[in-house]
mmCIF file of C-alpha atoms and ligand atoms in Angstrom:
data_model
loop_
_atom_site.group_PDB
_atom_site.id
_atom_site.type_symbol
_atom_site.label_atom_id
_atom_site.label_comp_id
_atom_site.label_asym_id
_atom_site.label_seq_id
_atom_site.Cartn_x
_atom_site.Cartn_y
_atom_site.Cartn_z
ATOM 1 C CA MET A 1 -5.833 -5.848 -8.570
ATOM 2 C CA SER A 2 -3.978 -2.835 -7.178
ATOM 3 C CA THR A 3 -1.098 -2.682 -4.396
ATOM 4 C CA ALA A 4 -1.391 1.076 -4.692
ATOM 5 C CA SER A 5 -1.340 1.966 -1.519
ATOM 6 C CA GLN A 6 -4.099 3.468 0.885
ATOM 7 C CA SER A 7 -4.298 5.775 3.400
ATOM 8 C CA GLN A 8 -6.890 6.501 6.400
ATOM 9 C CA SER A 9 -8.405 8.949 4.528
ATOM 10 C CA GLY A 10 -8.421 7.352 1.234
ATOM 11 C CA ALA A 11 -11.411 4.217 1.079
ATOM 12 C CA PRO A 12 -10.243 1.738 -1.161
ATOM 13 C CA ALA A 13 -12.606 0.797 -4.229
ATOM 14 C CA PRO A 14 -15.342 -2.292 -3.825
ATOM 15 C CA GLY A 15 -13.015 -5.198 -4.135
ATOM 16 C CA GLN A 16 -9.527 -4.122 -4.409
ATOM 17 C CA LEU A 17 -6.943 -5.397 -2.321
ATOM 18 C CA THR A 18 -3.908 -3.723 -0.776
ATOM 19 C CA PHE A 19 -1.214 -6.306 0.363
ATOM 20 C CA VAL A 20 1.779 -3.993 0.968
ATOM 21 C CA ALA A 21 2.063 -2.269 2.477
ATOM 22 C CA PRO A 22 2.425 1.859 2.439
ATOM 23 C CA ARG A 23 6.101 2.731 2.932
ATOM 24 C CA ARG A 24 6.656 5.029 5.664
ATOM 25 C CA ALA A 25 8.859 5.559 9.253
ATOM 26 C CA LYS A 26 9.324 2.543 10.327
ATOM 27 C CA PRO A 27 8.333 2.391 14.886
ATOM 28 C CA ALA A 28 12.046 2.787 16.979
ATOM 29 C CA ARG A 29 12.513 -0.489 18.145
ATOM 30 C CA HIS A 30 11.840 -1.535 21.119
ATOM 31 C CA LEU A 31 12.991 -4.504 23.420
ATOM 32 C CA ALA A 32 9.740 -6.573 22.782
ATOM 33 C CA ASP A 33 11.359 -6.503 19.058
ATOM 34 C CA LEU A 34 14.128 -8.506 19.805
ATOM 35 C CA THR A 35 15.137 -11.982 20.828
ATOM 36 C CA MET A 36 17.588 -12.629 23.786
ATOM 37 C CA ALA A 37 20.369 -12.587 21.841
ATOM 38 C CA GLU A 38 19.681 -9.691 19.987
ATOM 39 C CA ARG A 39 18.875 -7.761 23.015
ATOM 40 C CA LYS A 40 21.899 -9.204 24.488
ATOM 41 C CA ALA A 41 23.583 -8.249 21.881
ATOM 42 C CA ALA A 42 22.163 -4.503 22.305
ATOM 43 C CA VAL A 43 22.985 -4.403 25.099
ATOM 44 C CA THR A 44 26.445 -5.046 24.511
ATOM 45 C CA GLU A 45 26.514 -2.905 21.867
ATOM 46 C CA LEU A 46 25.674 0.323 24.327
ATOM 47 C CA GLY A 47 28.596 -0.910 26.227
ATOM 48 C CA GLU A 48 26.537 -2.380 28.851
ATOM 49 C CA LYS A 49 26.884 -5.985 30.247
ATOM 50 C CA ALA A 50 25.365 -9.038 28.539
ATOM 51 C CA PHE A 51 23.129 -10.642 31.597
ATOM 52 C CA ARG A 52 21.497 -6.972 31.623
ATOM 53 C CA ALA A 53 19.454 -7.920 29.366
ATOM 54 C CA ASP A 54 18.309 -11.243 31.254
ATOM 55 C CA GLN A 55 17.847 -7.592 34.124
ATOM 56 C CA LEU A 56 15.613 -6.396 31.598
ATOM 57 C CA SER A 57 13.342 -8.729 29.954
ATOM 58 C CA ARG A 58 12.381 -9.910 33.401
ATOM 59 C CA HIS A 59 11.661 -6.144 34.436
ATOM 60 C CA TYR A 60 8.966 -5.778 31.205
ATOM 61 C CA PHE A 61 8.047 -9.239 30.669
ATOM 62 C CA GLU A 62 8.019 -9.895 34.431
ATOM 63 C CA LYS A 63 6.630 -7.029 36.429
ATOM 64 C CA LEU A 64 5.489 -5.059 33.075
ATOM 65 C CA ASN A 65 7.466 -2.662 33.843
ATOM 66 C CA GLY A 66 8.604 -0.759 30.824
ATOM 67 C CA ASP A 67 10.414 1.978 31.956
ATOM 68 C CA PRO A 68 13.968 2.107 32.882
ATOM 69 C CA ALA A 69 14.159 5.052 35.756
ATOM 70 C CA LEU A 70 12.218 2.412 37.900
ATOM 71 C CA MET A 71 14.105 -0.243 37.682
ATOM 72 C CA THR A 72 16.499 0.979 40.703
ATOM 73 C CA ASP A 73 18.517 -2.606 40.221
ATOM 74 C CA LEU A 74 20.390 -0.785 37.402
ATOM 75 C CA PRO A 75 22.831 1.907 37.348
ATOM 76 C CA ALA A 76 21.886 5.658 36.691
ATOM 77 C CA THR A 77 23.556 5.056 33.466
ATOM 78 C CA ALA A 78 22.755 2.080 32.296
ATOM 79 C CA ARG A 79 19.065 3.483 32.711
ATOM 80 C CA GLU A 80 19.451 5.943 30.132
ATOM 81 C CA LYS A 81 21.125 4.354 27.330
ATOM 82 C CA PHE A 82 18.050 1.607 28.239
ATOM 83 C CA ALA A 83 15.461 4.049 27.854
ATOM 84 C CA THR A 84 16.581 5.952 24.683
ATOM 85 C CA ALA A 85 17.955 3.373 22.746
ATOM 86 C CA LEU A 86 15.212 -0.046 23.873
ATOM 87 C CA PHE A 87 11.986 2.044 26.052
ATOM 88 C CA PRO A 88 10.835 4.000 22.586
ATOM 89 C CA LYS A 89 7.070 5.182 23.309
ATOM 90 C CA LEU A 90 5.040 2.871 21.078
ATOM 91 C CA LEU A 91 1.405 3.963 22.241
ATOM 92 C CA THR A 92 -0.361 6.835 23.513
ATOM 93 C CA SER A 93 -3.472 5.298 25.242
ATOM 94 C CA VAL A 94 -6.022 8.981 23.349
ATOM 95 C CA ARG A 95 -9.354 7.443 24.631
ATOM 96 C CA GLU A 96 -10.181 4.723 26.897
ATOM 97 C CA LEU A 97 -14.287 2.959 26.555
ATOM 98 C CA THR A 98 -15.490 1.045 29.485
ATOM 99 C CA THR A 99 -18.155 -1.485 29.381
ATOM 100 C CA ASP A 100 -20.182 -4.656 30.842
ATOM 101 C CA ARG A 101 -19.494 -3.261 34.634
ATOM 102 C CA GLY A 102 -15.510 -2.214 33.340
ATOM 103 C CA THR A 103 -14.870 -5.740 32.159
ATOM 104 C CA THR A 104 -14.830 -4.517 28.729
ATOM 105 C CA ARG A 105 -12.464 -1.617 28.054
ATOM 106 C CA LYS A 106 -11.563 -0.245 24.561
ATOM 107 C CA THR A 107 -8.283 0.960 23.880
ATOM 108 C CA LEU A 108 -8.005 3.797 21.541
ATOM 109 C CA TRP A 109 -4.229 3.870 20.678
ATOM 110 C CA ARG A 110 -1.827 7.001 19.028
ATOM 111 C CA LEU A 111 1.649 5.287 17.537
ATOM 112 C CA PHE A 112 4.388 7.117 16.594
ATOM 113 C CA ASP A 113 3.436 8.408 13.572
ATOM 114 C CA GLY A 114 -0.390 9.272 14.429
ATOM 115 C CA ALA A 115 -1.829 6.494 13.251
ATOM 116 C CA LEU A 116 -4.657 5.154 15.290
ATOM 117 C CA VAL A 117 -5.052 1.162 16.456
ATOM 118 C CA GLU A 118 -7.441 -0.370 19.448
ATOM 119 C CA SER A 119 -7.438 -2.895 21.416
ATOM 120 C CA VAL A 120 -10.077 -4.856 23.688
ATOM 121 C CA LEU A 121 -9.804 -6.413 26.814
ATOM 122 C CA MET A 122 -12.678 -8.806 27.966
ATOM 123 C CA ARG A 123 -12.704 -10.002 31.598
ATOM 124 C CA TYR A 124 -15.131 -13.228 31.738
ATOM 125 C CA PRO A 125 -15.331 -15.341 34.801
ATOM 126 C CA ASP A 126 -12.811 -18.072 33.454
ATOM 127 C CA ARG A 127 -10.636 -16.006 31.770
ATOM 128 C CA THR A 128 -9.032 -12.648 30.513
ATOM 129 C CA THR A 129 -9.409 -11.919 26.543
ATOM 130 C CA ILE A 130 -7.267 -9.179 25.116
ATOM 131 C CA CYS A 131 -7.915 -8.852 21.415
ATOM 132 C CA VAL A 132 -5.666 -6.782 19.513
ATOM 133 C CA SER A 133 -4.591 -4.842 16.531
ATOM 134 C CA SER A 134 -2.076 -5.988 13.697
ATOM 135 C CA GLN A 135 -1.863 -2.966 10.879
ATOM 136 C CA ALA A 136 -3.177 -0.064 11.087
ATOM 137 C CA GLY A 137 -6.364 -0.465 9.019
ATOM 138 C CA CYS A 138 -6.660 -3.297 6.663
ATOM 139 C CA GLY A 139 -6.380 -4.095 3.330
ATOM 140 C CA MET A 140 -8.413 -7.096 2.874
ATOM 141 C CA ASN A 141 -11.803 -4.877 2.272
ATOM 142 C CA CYS A 142 -14.699 -7.111 3.182
ATOM 143 C CA PRO A 143 -17.166 -4.328 2.940
ATOM 144 C CA PHE A 144 -19.017 -5.794 6.156
ATOM 145 C CA CYS A 145 -16.067 -4.886 8.227
ATOM 146 C CA ALA A 146 -15.460 -1.144 9.386
ATOM 147 C CA THR A 147 -11.653 -1.639 9.812
ATOM 148 C CA GLY A 148 -11.910 -2.789 5.859
ATOM 149 C CA GLN A 149 -13.521 0.149 4.908
ATOM 150 C CA ALA A 150 -10.896 2.875 5.599
ATOM 151 C CA GLY A 151 -8.143 1.438 3.594
ATOM 152 C CA LEU A 152 -4.258 0.018 5.504
ATOM 153 C CA THR A 153 -2.979 3.150 6.354
ATOM 154 C CA ARG A 154 0.746 0.502 7.426
ATOM 155 C CA ASN A 155 1.825 -2.477 9.379
ATOM 156 C CA MET A 156 2.629 -2.348 12.558
ATOM 157 C CA SER A 157 5.993 -3.607 14.670
ATOM 158 C CA THR A 158 6.335 -6.404 16.808
ATOM 159 C CA ALA A 159 7.068 -4.394 19.736
ATOM 160 C CA GLU A 160 3.907 -1.839 18.988
ATOM 161 C CA ILE A 161 1.660 -5.460 18.378
ATOM 162 C CA VAL A 162 3.006 -6.841 21.908
ATOM 163 C CA GLU A 163 3.067 -3.372 23.873
ATOM 164 C CA GLN A 164 -0.527 -3.845 23.439
ATOM 165 C CA VAL A 165 -0.843 -7.140 25.340
ATOM 166 C CA VAL A 166 1.793 -5.512 28.056
ATOM 167 C CA ALA A 167 -0.774 -2.693 28.578
ATOM 168 C CA GLY A 168 -3.997 -5.017 28.930
ATOM 169 C CA ALA A 169 -1.787 -7.613 31.388
ATOM 170 C CA ARG A 170 -0.529 -4.425 33.476
ATOM 171 C CA ALA A 171 -4.153 -2.841 34.179
ATOM 172 C CA LEU A 172 -5.214 -6.635 35.087
ATOM 173 C CA ALA A 173 -1.912 -6.709 37.060
ATOM 174 C CA ALA A 174 -2.871 -3.447 38.944
ATOM 175 C CA GLY A 175 -6.263 -4.558 39.403
ATOM 176 C CA GLU A 176 -7.718 -2.104 37.384
ATOM 177 C CA VAL A 177 -10.117 -4.203 35.927
ATOM 178 C CA PRO A 178 -13.111 -5.437 38.305
ATOM 179 C CA GLY A 179 -12.251 -8.871 39.612
ATOM 180 C CA GLY A 180 -9.013 -8.174 41.428
ATOM 181 C CA PRO A 181 -5.320 -9.098 40.213
ATOM 182 C CA GLY A 182 -5.843 -10.748 37.256
ATOM 183 C CA ARG A 183 -3.874 -11.792 34.144
ATOM 184 C CA VAL A 184 -4.444 -12.260 30.363
ATOM 185 C CA SER A 185 -5.003 -15.996 29.284
ATOM 186 C CA ASN A 186 -5.979 -15.409 25.654
ATOM 187 C CA VAL A 187 -4.209 -13.296 23.174
ATOM 188 C CA VAL A 188 -6.980 -12.522 19.655
ATOM 189 C CA PHE A 189 -5.879 -11.378 16.419
ATOM 190 C CA MET A 190 -8.892 -10.122 15.945
ATOM 191 C CA GLY A 191 -8.692 -6.558 16.381
ATOM 192 C CA MET A 192 -7.835 -3.676 12.965
ATOM 193 C CA GLY A 193 -6.074 -5.809 10.148
ATOM 194 C CA GLU A 194 -5.015 -9.275 8.532
ATOM 195 C CA PRO A 195 -2.498 -10.626 10.763
ATOM 196 C CA LEU A 196 -1.162 -12.710 7.960
ATOM 197 C CA ALA A 197 -0.513 -10.257 5.901
ATOM 198 C CA ASN A 198 1.932 -8.431 8.563
ATOM 199 C CA TYR A 199 3.342 -12.513 8.300
ATOM 200 C CA LYS A 200 7.165 -11.402 10.386
ATOM 201 C CA ALA A 201 6.095 -8.918 12.667
ATOM 202 C CA VAL A 202 2.992 -11.094 14.234
ATOM 203 C CA ILE A 203 4.300 -14.240 14.346
ATOM 204 C CA GLY A 204 7.261 -12.276 16.439
ATOM 205 C CA ALA A 205 4.656 -11.011 18.794
ATOM 206 C CA VAL A 206 3.284 -14.744 19.064
ATOM 207 C CA ARG A 207 6.800 -15.268 19.989
ATOM 208 C CA ARG A 208 7.149 -13.574 22.262
ATOM 209 C CA LEU A 209 3.887 -14.011 23.821
ATOM 210 C CA VAL A 210 4.082 -17.680 24.688
ATOM 211 C CA GLU A 211 7.718 -17.757 25.346
ATOM 212 C CA PRO A 212 8.468 -17.940 28.924
ATOM 213 C CA ALA A 213 10.107 -15.288 30.981
ATOM 214 C CA PRO A 214 12.787 -13.535 30.601
ATOM 215 C CA GLU A 215 12.012 -14.139 26.743
ATOM 216 C CA GLY A 216 8.766 -13.190 26.625
ATOM 217 C CA LEU A 217 4.726 -13.324 28.783
ATOM 218 C CA GLY A 218 4.556 -17.435 29.134
ATOM 219 C CA ILE A 219 0.873 -16.886 27.582
ATOM 220 C CA SER A 220 0.037 -20.820 26.387
ATOM 221 C CA ALA A 221 0.056 -21.065 23.217
ATOM 222 C CA ARG A 222 -3.514 -22.810 22.676
ATOM 223 C CA GLY A 223 -4.404 -19.806 24.516
ATOM 224 C CA VAL A 224 -3.872 -17.263 21.400
ATOM 225 C CA THR A 225 -5.761 -17.662 18.107
ATOM 226 C CA VAL A 226 -4.804 -15.707 14.542
ATOM 227 C CA SER A 227 -7.457 -14.840 12.584
ATOM 228 C CA THR A 228 -7.403 -14.450 8.877
ATOM 229 C CA VAL A 229 -8.734 -14.095 5.895
ATOM 230 C CA GLY A 230 -7.898 -17.633 4.541
ATOM 231 C CA LEU A 231 -4.212 -16.079 2.565
ATOM 232 C CA VAL A 232 -3.152 -19.599 2.174
ATOM 233 C CA PRO A 233 0.373 -19.379 1.693
ATOM 234 C CA ALA A 234 0.674 -17.364 5.100
ATOM 235 C CA ILE A 235 -1.819 -20.500 6.783
ATOM 236 C CA GLY A 236 0.823 -22.722 5.012
ATOM 237 C CA LYS A 237 3.577 -21.453 6.688
ATOM 238 C CA LEU A 238 1.774 -20.402 10.058
ATOM 239 C CA ALA A 239 1.596 -24.267 10.965
ATOM 240 C CA GLU A 240 5.732 -25.374 10.103
ATOM 241 C CA GLU A 241 5.836 -22.156 12.817
ATOM 242 C CA GLY A 242 6.197 -25.029 15.988
ATOM 243 C CA LEU A 243 3.216 -22.567 17.528
ATOM 244 C CA PRO A 244 0.593 -24.314 18.297
ATOM 245 C CA VAL A 245 -1.633 -21.577 18.265
ATOM 246 C CA THR A 246 -5.091 -21.577 17.526
ATOM 247 C CA LEU A 247 -5.965 -21.273 13.837
ATOM 248 C CA ALA A 248 -9.569 -19.017 12.883
ATOM 249 C CA LEU A 249 -10.673 -18.434 9.251
ATOM 250 C CA SER A 250 -13.123 -15.679 8.541
ATOM 251 C CA LEU A 251 -15.042 -17.930 6.069
ATOM 252 C CA HIS A 252 -18.271 -15.972 5.571
ATOM 253 C CA ALA A 253 -20.240 -17.703 3.122
ATOM 254 C CA PRO A 254 -19.583 -21.427 1.771
ATOM 255 C CA ASP A 255 -19.624 -20.458 -2.032
ATOM 256 C CA ASP A 256 -17.377 -18.517 -3.810
ATOM 257 C CA GLU A 257 -19.587 -16.054 -5.920
ATOM 258 C CA LEU A 258 -20.861 -14.816 -2.208
ATOM 259 C CA ARG A 259 -17.708 -15.251 -0.826
ATOM 260 C CA ASP A 260 -15.798 -13.232 -3.581
ATOM 261 C CA THR A 261 -18.051 -10.446 -2.334
ATOM 262 C CA LEU A 262 -17.950 -10.575 1.281
ATOM 263 C CA VAL A 263 -14.175 -11.459 1.368
ATOM 264 C CA PRO A 264 -12.575 -10.341 -1.466
ATOM 265 C CA ILE A 265 -9.539 -12.279 -0.696
ATOM 266 C CA ASN A 266 -11.800 -15.034 -2.555
ATOM 267 C CA THR A 267 -10.917 -13.447 -5.419
ATOM 268 C CA ARG A 268 -7.781 -15.090 -5.550
ATOM 269 C CA TRP A 269 -7.538 -18.630 -3.161
ATOM 270 C CA LYS A 270 -11.267 -20.070 -3.483
ATOM 271 C CA VAL A 271 -13.403 -21.312 -0.779
ATOM 272 C CA ALA A 272 -11.962 -25.337 -1.318
ATOM 273 C CA GLU A 273 -8.173 -23.749 -1.284
ATOM 274 C CA VAL A 274 -8.954 -22.096 2.192
ATOM 275 C CA LEU A 275 -10.387 -25.286 3.617
ATOM 276 C CA ASP A 276 -7.868 -27.305 2.613
ATOM 277 C CA ALA A 277 -5.091 -24.776 4.008
ATOM 278 C CA ALA A 278 -7.411 -24.948 7.290
ATOM 279 C CA TRP A 279 -7.397 -28.573 7.732
ATOM 280 C CA LYS A 280 -3.990 -29.156 6.991
ATOM 281 C CA TYR A 281 -3.103 -26.504 9.687
ATOM 282 C CA ALA A 282 -5.265 -28.617 12.016
ATOM 283 C CA ALA A 283 -3.992 -32.039 10.741
ATOM 284 C CA ARG A 284 -0.216 -30.779 11.414
ATOM 285 C CA THR A 285 -0.663 -28.654 14.745
ATOM 286 C CA LYS A 286 -3.473 -30.771 16.212
ATOM 287 C CA ARG A 287 -5.637 -27.851 17.077
ATOM 288 C CA ARG A 288 -8.905 -27.369 15.739
ATOM 289 C CA VAL A 289 -9.755 -24.684 13.426
ATOM 290 C CA SER A 290 -12.001 -21.929 14.118
ATOM 291 C CA ILE A 291 -14.761 -20.915 11.181
ATOM 292 C CA GLU A 292 -15.927 -17.656 11.936
ATOM 293 C CA TYR A 293 -19.282 -16.875 10.421
ATOM 294 C CA ALA A 294 -21.030 -13.540 10.287
ATOM 295 C CA LEU A 295 -24.335 -13.805 10.024
ATOM 296 C CA ILE A 296 -26.371 -11.118 8.097
ATOM 297 C CA LYS A 297 -29.312 -11.005 7.369
ATOM 298 C CA ASP A 298 -30.925 -12.704 3.843
ATOM 299 C CA VAL A 299 -27.493 -12.113 2.774
ATOM 300 C CA ASN A 300 -25.027 -15.740 3.865
ATOM 301 C CA ASP A 301 -27.806 -16.942 6.248
ATOM 302 C CA GLN A 302 -29.922 -19.353 4.312
ATOM 303 C CA GLU A 303 -30.663 -22.450 4.887
ATOM 304 C CA TRP A 304 -29.007 -23.835 2.236
ATOM 305 C CA ARG A 305 -26.056 -22.465 2.819
ATOM 306 C CA ALA A 306 -25.846 -23.748 6.399
ATOM 307 C CA ASP A 307 -26.458 -27.324 4.694
ATOM 308 C CA LEU A 308 -23.624 -26.576 2.209
ATOM 309 C CA LEU A 309 -21.321 -24.897 5.410
ATOM 310 C CA GLY A 310 -22.425 -27.948 7.125
ATOM 311 C CA LYS A 311 -21.182 -30.669 4.420
ATOM 312 C CA LEU A 312 -18.153 -28.609 3.902
ATOM 313 C CA VAL A 313 -16.998 -28.839 7.333
ATOM 314 C CA ARG A 314 -18.763 -32.097 9.195
ATOM 315 C CA ASN A 315 -15.846 -34.689 10.605
ATOM 316 C CA LYS A 316 -13.036 -32.079 10.462
ATOM 317 C CA LEU A 317 -11.533 -30.986 13.610
ATOM 318 C CA VAL A 318 -13.507 -27.450 13.847
ATOM 319 C CA HIS A 319 -15.542 -24.886 15.429
ATOM 320 C CA VAL A 320 -17.878 -23.133 14.011
ATOM 321 C CA ASN A 321 -18.516 -19.535 15.073
ATOM 322 C CA LEU A 322 -21.145 -18.011 14.487
ATOM 323 C CA ILE A 323 -21.106 -13.924 14.880
ATOM 324 C CA PRO A 324 -24.499 -11.790 15.119
ATOM 325 C CA LEU A 325 -23.353 -8.736 12.220
ATOM 326 C CA ASN A 326 -22.280 -5.883 14.143
ATOM 327 C CA PRO A 327 -23.403 -3.360 11.312
ATOM 328 C CA THR A 328 -21.194 -0.710 10.982
ATOM 329 C CA PRO A 329 -22.738 2.803 10.152
ATOM 330 C CA GLY A 330 -24.128 3.360 6.797
ATOM 331 C CA SER A 331 -24.642 0.062 6.196
ATOM 332 C CA LYS A 332 -27.036 -1.964 4.177
ATOM 333 C CA TRP A 333 -26.833 -5.457 5.864
ATOM 334 C CA THR A 334 -27.826 -6.017 9.363
ATOM 335 C CA ALA A 335 -27.667 -9.294 11.912
ATOM 336 C CA SER A 336 -29.833 -12.096 10.947
ATOM 337 C CA ARG A 337 -33.985 -13.083 12.508
ATOM 338 C CA PRO A 338 -33.828 -14.491 15.966
ATOM 339 C CA GLU A 339 -35.403 -17.770 14.080
ATOM 340 C CA ASP A 340 -32.718 -17.949 11.477
ATOM 341 C CA GLU A 341 -30.091 -17.985 13.491
ATOM 342 C CA ARG A 342 -31.365 -20.776 14.934
ATOM 343 C CA ALA A 343 -32.468 -22.612 12.006
ATOM 344 C CA PHE A 344 -28.783 -22.589 10.781
ATOM 345 C CA VAL A 345 -27.604 -23.536 14.086
ATOM 346 C CA ARG A 346 -29.494 -26.233 13.886
ATOM 347 C CA ARG A 347 -28.727 -27.125 9.923
ATOM 348 C CA LEU A 348 -25.306 -27.602 11.534
ATOM 349 C CA GLU A 349 -25.509 -29.365 14.835
ATOM 350 C CA PHE A 350 -27.703 -31.945 11.772
ATOM 351 C CA HIS A 351 -24.648 -32.735 10.315
ATOM 352 C CA GLY A 352 -22.474 -33.151 13.795
ATOM 353 C CA VAL A 353 -20.776 -29.636 13.506
ATOM 354 C CA PRO A 354 -19.819 -27.984 16.750
ATOM 355 C CA VAL A 355 -21.187 -24.486 16.808
ATOM 356 C CA THR A 356 -21.687 -21.732 19.242
ATOM 357 C CA VAL A 357 -23.091 -18.258 18.474
ATOM 358 C CA ARG A 358 -20.806 -16.207 19.820
ATOM 359 C CA ASP A 359 -21.658 -13.506 22.815
ATOM 360 C CA THR A 360 -20.799 -9.907 21.277
ATOM 361 C CA ARG A 361 -19.758 -7.882 24.068
ATOM 362 C CA GLY A 362 -18.605 -4.006 23.611
ATOM 363 C CA ARG A 363 -21.225 -3.621 21.059
ATOM 364 C CA GLU A 364 -22.228 -0.200 22.859
ATOM 365 C CA ILE A 365 -18.530 1.240 22.809
ATOM 366 C CA ASP A 366 -17.810 -0.101 19.264
ATOM 367 C CA GLY A 367 -15.767 -2.695 20.543
ATOM 368 C CA ALA A 368 -17.019 -5.505 19.024
ATOM 369 C CA CYS A 369 -16.273 -7.417 16.264
ATOM 370 C CA GLY A 370 -15.703 -5.551 12.935
ATOM 371 C CA GLN A 371 -16.438 -2.142 14.487
ATOM 372 C CA LEU A 372 -12.594 -1.380 15.130
ATOM 373 C CA ALA A 373 -12.486 2.203 12.299
ATOM 374 C CA ALA A 374 -10.618 4.031 15.305
ATOM 375 C CA ALA A 375 -12.263 7.259 14.622
ATOM 376 C CA GLU A 376 -11.251 9.835 16.441
HETATM 377 N N1 LIG B 401 -8.498 -9.484 8.987
HETATM 378 C C1 LIG B 401 -8.893 -10.458 10.366
HETATM 379 C C2 LIG B 401 -8.705 -9.956 11.565
HETATM 380 C C3 LIG B 401 -9.646 -9.719 12.069
HETATM 381 S S1 LIG B 401 -11.464 -9.494 11.666
HETATM 382 C C4 LIG B 401 -9.584 -11.427 9.767
HETATM 383 O O1 LIG B 401 -10.658 -10.802 8.723
HETATM 384 O O2 LIG B 401 -10.240 -12.819 10.814
HETATM 385 C C5 LIG B 401 -11.501 -10.259 13.283
HETATM 386 C C6 LIG B 401 -12.947 -10.920 13.017
HETATM 387 O O3 LIG B 401 -14.352 -10.170 13.136
HETATM 388 C C7 LIG B 401 -12.891 -11.609 11.707
HETATM 389 O O4 LIG B 401 -13.598 -12.940 11.576
HETATM 390 C C8 LIG B 401 -14.212 -10.821 10.656
HETATM 391 O O5 LIG B 401 -14.716 -11.043 9.526
HETATM 392 C C9 LIG B 401 -14.819 -10.448 11.622
HETATM 393 N N2 LIG B 401 -16.224 -9.142 11.492
HETATM 394 C C10 LIG B 401 -15.473 -8.423 10.903
HETATM 395 N N3 LIG B 401 -16.393 -7.109 10.258
HETATM 396 C C11 LIG B 401 -17.518 -8.027 11.011
HETATM 397 C C12 LIG B 401 -18.730 -7.093 11.845
HETATM 398 N N4 LIG B 401 -19.035 -5.849 10.662
HETATM 399 N N5 LIG B 401 -19.765 -7.967 12.822
HETATM 400 C C13 LIG B 401 -19.559 -9.451 13.166
HETATM 401 N N6 LIG B 401 -17.844 -9.712 13.104
HETATM 402 C C14 LIG B 401 -17.111 -9.267 11.685
#
């Protein structure tokens, strides 16, 4: 196992895992990186009164205004200082693609150093979900995932993650998404990257998302889902954060032999270990764990595997999410036959396991699961 650095141009060898992000210049500090206490300290360091931290926070997290020039209740001199010190431009929209009559929209973002990441906003009648990236690239190297094939470029900062949500919230509030002005109700860490491999920044972002204003955006923790390949120690840590977010575990195979190849982290933490961590997470947080399972034709979609999966997860606080595989360019794999998918569902239902087949919104714009490759 190597911790060698990968770049967007250098593809990892099959099965190679990259845990340590390459050393690179860090994005500038932003208000959204900071706790309220840190914001107060930053503001006083700039020679301004501490209560300005509260004002800035309300502008940003309540009014979704990230440009001090528009914060007219602040003295002009202070506005300039705050702009430079606390509101650097972190994300630049490079391309925007919409589908589903405008209710699904994918944004390609350029970060300060040229790294590219994507986020996808999906509006449904009853909720609006934004799928965010937590790393530029990914080091987990799952062979069916477009992001995994490109390797890890770098970790994103807390504010770079939060800014994706704020940008989506802003578009919704401004009525840019069909359905009238709205709010972000759900955030899923299912874009580019392995969130638990960028633990500190991701936890900071989750806190900013769920804390009520002026600290944060005030999104319900139940609406936040952190999806992982199964970094067992980090799952244990997450359970102790006091943040009842939903844990999604990308299982994709119920047996170690196959999972070793589909989700290479399995060579380090086996199916039994990662499921054990998931059940402990459920027990600690009282939250139903979501098991993600991409159905790949003739690879992991056999009835005996459904049966084995059913036996492993029955009677647990769990929900199984089957995802028809989105074939990535050049992939030898494709989605399961409809009859095999149905049989898989029936087998799980036989074991009394709650199961749904995920919709595949955004496919036409490469905005669906695992297709985020930031190709430019
Ligand atoms: N690294 C995290 C989060 C990002 S991927 C994780 O792996 O969980 C979000 C989900 O999309 C994961 O369940 C992932 O396995 C799945 N996925 C990746 N590529 C896919 C593809 N080509 N088709 C369907 N689902 C895919």
